[in-house]
Amino acid sequence: NGRALIAQATWHNTPESRHEAAPEICPETGRVIAAWVRLDNRAELCAALRLEARETLTDPQIILAAHRAWGEACADRLEGDFSFVIHDPARGETFAARDSVGAFPLSYYLDDTVFVVASSVPVLYGVLGARLTQNPAWIARYLALAEADPVMTPYTELRHLPRAHHLSVAARGAAEPVEYFTFDGIEAAEASAPSDHWVDAFAKHFERAVTRRLRSAHPVAAELSGGLDSGGILAVAAPHLMDRFGAVPTYGFGYYADD
């Protein structure tokens, strides 16, 4: 519209994603969303927002409805992996958010007049070019194999949006990310022997976490490391996937039969 440029490439993973437009536009407000997202609590969100939970209702459309209903607080109501940007042409405002564990990246450049955001740093470099300078601190940390800084990028002027943060940018002026969620420390139960209660609770939540992420429109393969993590996930996922696709191809260091 002469003020904002939004570009999105799509791939189709979940059944609902096959119906996505790129980008999606809210018919009520005109807000536009570009999103990389897989929502895992679609049913709960649809119930709260009074939406019909149909396959043609896409995840970005649900996020637009959530943003219309709850504003910035919408990010904390979303369960799943996501990074997205919503632009409001009428108000000239832009809202960006990243999921609570940082599964999908989101990086940005922001000054008093320009806001550029993307899911890839090379895209930002391609757009901004001469505005960017190398970041000696990031290079030093990389060469020293130090733990990655959650905000720092290879370019001084670029920042990562940290996990569990959102960012609201008005028509003019800088802004700072806001944390919307933090993990509360869970104190381990003091016991001299394993507790069936905690084992059962873990099993319940583990199965829920895995099965809610199996919403695929295509056959799924699994990479096995031979360890407990991938083996445990596959043990829960395989029966569900085999019912739908007939088989679960695996590759890597371990075989399904061994798991």
Short mmCIF file of C-alpha atoms in Angstrom, two decimals:
data_model
loop_
_atom_site.label_atom_id
_atom_site.label_comp_id
_atom_site.label_asym_id
_atom_site.label_seq_id
_atom_site.Cartn_x
_atom_site.Cartn_y
_atom_site.Cartn_z
CA ASN A 1 0.00 0.00 0.00
CA GLY A 2 3.01 2.34 -0.36
CA ARG A 3 3.73 2.08 3.34
CA ALA A 4 4.24 -1.61 4.06
CA LEU A 5 5.51 -4.51 1.97
CA ILE A 6 4.69 -8.04 3.12
CA ALA A 7 6.06 -11.11 1.33
CA GLN A 8 5.60 -14.75 2.28
CA ALA A 9 6.55 -18.12 0.83
CA THR A 10 4.38 -21.03 1.93
CA TRP A 11 4.73 -24.74 2.27
CA HIS A 12 1.93 -27.12 3.09
CA ASN A 13 2.43 -29.37 6.10
CA THR A 14 -0.80 -29.67 8.11
CA PRO A 15 -4.19 -30.32 6.47
CA GLU A 16 -5.27 -26.75 7.26
CA SER A 17 -2.14 -25.19 5.74
CA ARG A 18 -3.22 -26.34 2.28
CA HIS A 19 -5.93 -23.65 2.45
CA GLU A 20 -3.64 -20.79 3.50
CA ALA A 21 -3.41 -17.60 1.50
CA ALA A 22 -0.10 -15.78 1.55
CA PRO A 23 -0.52 -13.53 3.35
CA GLU A 24 -3.89 -13.82 5.11
CA ILE A 25 -6.10 -10.74 5.53
CA CYS A 26 -8.66 -10.22 8.29
CA PRO A 27 -12.00 -9.37 6.59
CA GLU A 28 -13.22 -7.40 9.63
CA THR A 29 -10.18 -5.20 10.32
CA GLY A 30 -8.01 -5.38 7.19
CA ARG A 31 -5.04 -6.52 9.28
CA VAL A 32 -2.54 -8.63 7.37
CA ILE A 33 -0.55 -11.55 8.78
CA ALA A 34 2.54 -13.33 7.49
CA ALA A 35 3.12 -16.41 9.63
CA TRP A 36 5.23 -19.52 10.00
CA VAL A 37 3.02 -21.46 12.35
CA ARG A 38 1.60 -24.73 13.55
CA LEU A 39 -1.01 -24.27 16.30
CA ASP A 40 -1.50 -27.21 18.66
CA ASN A 41 -4.51 -25.86 20.60
CA ARG A 42 -6.81 -25.09 17.68
CA ALA A 43 -9.88 -26.57 19.38
CA GLU A 44 -9.43 -24.50 22.54
CA LEU A 45 -8.81 -21.31 20.57
CA CYS A 46 -11.82 -21.86 18.31
CA ALA A 47 -14.04 -22.42 21.35
CA ALA A 48 -12.79 -19.26 23.06
CA LEU A 49 -13.09 -17.17 19.88
CA ARG A 50 -16.41 -18.74 18.77
CA LEU A 51 -14.96 -19.95 15.50
CA GLU A 52 -16.05 -23.04 13.59
CA ALA A 53 -13.21 -25.58 13.86
CA ARG A 54 -13.15 -26.60 10.20
CA GLU A 55 -10.22 -27.72 8.06
CA THR A 56 -10.49 -24.65 5.83
CA LEU A 57 -9.89 -22.41 8.88
CA THR A 58 -6.15 -21.80 8.78
CA ASP A 59 -3.80 -21.21 11.69
CA PRO A 60 -2.98 -17.63 10.54
CA GLN A 61 -6.72 -16.86 10.41
CA ILE A 62 -7.08 -18.08 14.00
CA ILE A 63 -4.17 -15.86 15.06
CA LEU A 64 -5.78 -12.85 13.36
CA ALA A 65 -8.99 -13.54 15.29
CA ALA A 66 -7.02 -13.94 18.52
CA HIS A 67 -5.21 -10.65 17.94
CA ARG A 68 -8.53 -8.93 17.20
CA ALA A 69 -9.99 -10.29 20.45
CA TRP A 70 -7.04 -10.09 22.85
CA GLY A 71 -4.52 -7.70 21.31
CA GLU A 72 -0.91 -8.22 22.40
CA ALA A 73 -2.06 -10.80 24.95
CA CYS A 74 -2.90 -13.19 22.12
CA ALA A 75 0.65 -14.56 21.99
CA ASP A 76 0.37 -16.15 25.42
CA ARG A 77 -2.86 -17.91 24.38
CA LEU A 78 -1.21 -19.71 21.46
CA GLU A 79 0.25 -23.19 21.90
CA GLY A 80 2.56 -24.50 19.22
CA ASP A 81 5.49 -23.36 17.10
CA PHE A 82 5.22 -19.94 15.48
CA SER A 83 6.76 -16.70 14.40
CA PHE A 84 4.49 -14.14 12.81
CA VAL A 85 3.96 -10.50 11.92
CA ILE A 86 0.60 -8.70 11.86
CA HIS A 87 0.36 -5.32 10.14
CA ASP A 88 -2.58 -2.97 10.66
CA PRO A 89 -2.76 -0.68 7.60
CA ALA A 90 -5.39 1.58 9.16
CA ARG A 91 -3.24 2.41 12.19
CA GLY A 92 0.17 1.92 10.63
CA GLU A 93 1.15 -0.45 13.44
CA THR A 94 2.92 -3.80 13.32
CA PHE A 95 2.93 -6.60 15.88
CA ALA A 96 5.43 -9.47 15.85
CA ALA A 97 5.65 -12.51 18.13
CA ARG A 98 7.65 -15.69 18.61
CA ASP A 99 6.64 -18.91 20.36
CA SER A 100 7.54 -19.72 23.95
CA VAL A 101 10.41 -22.11 23.17
CA GLY A 102 11.77 -20.30 20.12
CA ALA A 103 11.15 -23.16 17.68
CA PHE A 104 10.77 -20.80 14.72
CA PRO A 105 13.20 -17.87 14.30
CA LEU A 106 12.36 -14.19 13.88
CA SER A 107 14.92 -11.42 13.40
CA TYR A 108 14.50 -7.71 12.77
CA TYR A 109 15.96 -4.27 12.07
CA LEU A 110 14.32 -1.25 13.65
CA ASP A 111 15.09 2.45 13.68
CA ASP A 112 12.95 5.60 13.83
CA THR A 113 11.64 5.19 10.27
CA VAL A 114 12.09 1.58 9.12
CA PHE A 115 11.04 -1.80 10.52
CA VAL A 116 12.22 -4.89 8.63
CA VAL A 117 11.50 -8.36 10.00
CA ALA A 118 12.10 -11.85 8.59
CA SER A 119 12.46 -15.48 9.61
CA SER A 120 16.00 -15.52 8.17
CA VAL A 121 18.99 -13.23 8.73
CA PRO A 122 20.21 -13.62 5.11
CA VAL A 123 16.87 -12.21 3.93
CA LEU A 124 17.42 -9.14 6.11
CA TYR A 125 20.93 -8.76 4.74
CA GLY A 126 19.57 -8.97 1.21
CA VAL A 127 17.08 -6.18 1.94
CA LEU A 128 19.27 -3.89 4.06
CA GLY A 129 22.74 -4.50 2.64
CA ALA A 130 24.83 -1.36 3.19
CA ARG A 131 23.00 -0.45 6.40
CA LEU A 132 24.58 -3.43 8.19
CA THR A 133 28.00 -3.81 9.78
CA GLN A 134 29.65 -6.95 11.10
CA ASN A 135 29.27 -7.61 14.82
CA PRO A 136 32.72 -8.38 16.34
CA ALA A 137 31.17 -9.63 19.61
CA TRP A 138 29.02 -12.21 17.79
CA ILE A 139 32.00 -13.36 15.69
CA ALA A 140 34.16 -13.76 18.82
CA ARG A 141 31.50 -15.81 20.58
CA TYR A 142 31.04 -17.99 17.51
CA LEU A 143 34.78 -18.66 17.13
CA ALA A 144 35.05 -19.43 20.85
CA LEU A 145 32.16 -21.92 20.59
CA ALA A 146 30.39 -19.93 23.31
CA GLU A 147 26.67 -20.25 24.01
CA ALA A 148 24.66 -18.22 21.53
CA ASP A 149 23.26 -14.91 22.75
CA PRO A 150 19.43 -14.93 22.37
CA VAL A 151 19.38 -11.43 20.87
CA MET A 152 22.74 -10.92 19.15
CA THR A 153 23.19 -11.58 15.40
CA PRO A 154 26.23 -11.46 13.06
CA TYR A 155 25.29 -7.84 12.28
CA THR A 156 25.35 -5.08 14.86
CA GLU A 157 22.10 -3.50 13.66
CA LEU A 158 20.07 -6.74 13.57
CA ARG A 159 18.48 -8.44 16.58
CA HIS A 160 16.76 -11.74 17.16
CA LEU A 161 13.36 -11.51 18.80
CA PRO A 162 13.90 -13.74 21.86
CA ARG A 163 11.63 -16.72 22.48
CA ALA A 164 8.43 -15.92 24.39
CA HIS A 165 8.58 -12.25 23.38
CA HIS A 166 6.43 -9.98 21.25
CA LEU A 167 7.16 -6.59 19.73
CA SER A 168 4.77 -3.76 18.87
CA VAL A 169 5.97 -1.06 16.48
CA ALA A 170 4.00 2.15 15.91
CA ALA A 171 4.08 4.22 12.74
CA ARG A 172 7.20 6.04 13.99
CA GLY A 173 9.58 5.41 16.82
CA ALA A 174 11.59 2.56 18.28
CA ALA A 175 10.23 -0.18 20.52
CA GLU A 176 11.54 -2.91 22.80
CA PRO A 177 10.44 -6.57 22.95
CA VAL A 178 8.15 -7.62 25.81
CA GLU A 179 8.36 -11.03 27.46
CA TYR A 180 4.92 -12.65 27.62
CA PHE A 181 5.81 -16.01 29.16
CA THR A 182 8.47 -17.51 31.41
CA PHE A 183 9.04 -21.03 32.62
CA ASP A 184 8.39 -21.33 36.33
CA GLY A 185 10.87 -23.54 38.13
CA ILE A 186 9.25 -26.84 39.10
CA GLU A 187 10.67 -28.15 42.35
CA ALA A 188 11.50 -31.83 42.23
CA ALA A 189 9.55 -33.95 44.67
CA GLU A 190 11.73 -35.06 47.54
CA ALA A 191 11.54 -38.82 47.65
CA SER A 192 13.95 -41.65 48.24
CA ALA A 193 12.27 -43.76 45.56
CA PRO A 194 10.57 -42.95 42.23
CA SER A 195 7.01 -41.72 42.61
CA ASP A 196 4.29 -43.35 40.52
CA HIS A 197 2.43 -40.04 40.66
CA TRP A 198 5.21 -38.12 38.90
CA VAL A 199 5.86 -40.96 36.44
CA ASP A 200 2.18 -41.06 35.48
CA ALA A 201 2.02 -37.25 35.24
CA PHE A 202 5.07 -37.16 32.98
CA ALA A 203 3.69 -39.91 30.75
CA LYS A 204 0.40 -38.05 30.38
CA HIS A 205 2.00 -34.74 29.42
CA PHE A 206 4.59 -36.41 27.19
CA GLU A 207 1.92 -38.24 25.20
CA ARG A 208 -0.13 -35.05 24.90
CA ALA A 209 2.90 -33.08 23.70
CA VAL A 210 3.73 -35.64 21.01
CA THR A 211 0.26 -36.48 19.71
CA ARG A 212 -0.81 -32.83 19.38
CA ARG A 213 2.09 -32.30 16.98
CA LEU A 214 1.24 -35.11 14.57
CA ARG A 215 -1.28 -33.12 12.50
CA SER A 216 0.24 -33.79 9.08
CA ALA A 217 -1.26 -33.89 5.61
CA HIS A 218 1.61 -36.06 4.41
CA PRO A 219 3.42 -39.25 5.54
CA VAL A 220 5.95 -38.67 8.30
CA ALA A 221 9.43 -40.17 8.66
CA ALA A 222 11.51 -40.16 11.84
CA GLU A 223 15.21 -39.71 12.45
CA LEU A 224 16.45 -41.94 15.27
CA SER A 225 19.57 -41.15 17.27
CA GLY A 226 19.45 -44.39 19.22
CA GLY A 227 18.74 -42.45 22.42
CA LEU A 228 15.77 -42.06 24.73
CA ASP A 229 14.50 -38.77 23.26
CA SER A 230 13.84 -39.81 19.66
CA GLY A 231 12.97 -43.37 20.70
CA GLY A 232 10.41 -42.19 23.23
CA ILE A 233 8.80 -39.78 20.78
CA LEU A 234 8.60 -42.43 18.08
CA ALA A 235 7.13 -44.98 20.51
CA VAL A 236 4.22 -42.61 21.18
CA ALA A 237 3.88 -41.29 17.62
CA ALA A 238 4.18 -44.52 15.62
CA PRO A 239 0.78 -46.09 16.43
CA HIS A 240 -1.03 -42.86 15.50
CA LEU A 241 0.95 -42.38 12.29
CA MET A 242 0.67 -46.02 11.24
CA ASP A 243 -3.10 -45.88 11.60
CA ARG A 244 -3.18 -42.96 9.17
CA PHE A 245 -0.33 -43.68 6.76
CA GLY A 246 0.33 -47.42 7.13
CA ALA A 247 4.02 -47.07 7.95
CA VAL A 248 6.58 -44.80 9.60
CA PRO A 249 9.90 -44.84 7.72
CA THR A 250 12.90 -44.28 9.98
CA TYR A 251 16.55 -43.51 9.39
CA GLY A 252 19.60 -42.62 11.44
CA PHE A 253 21.55 -44.41 14.15
CA GLY A 254 18.83 -46.71 15.45
CA TYR A 255 16.14 -48.94 13.98
CA TYR A 256 12.47 -48.91 14.95
CA ALA A 257 12.68 -52.61 15.86
CA ASP A 258 15.43 -51.85 18.38
CA ASP A 259 13.39 -49.03 19.92
#
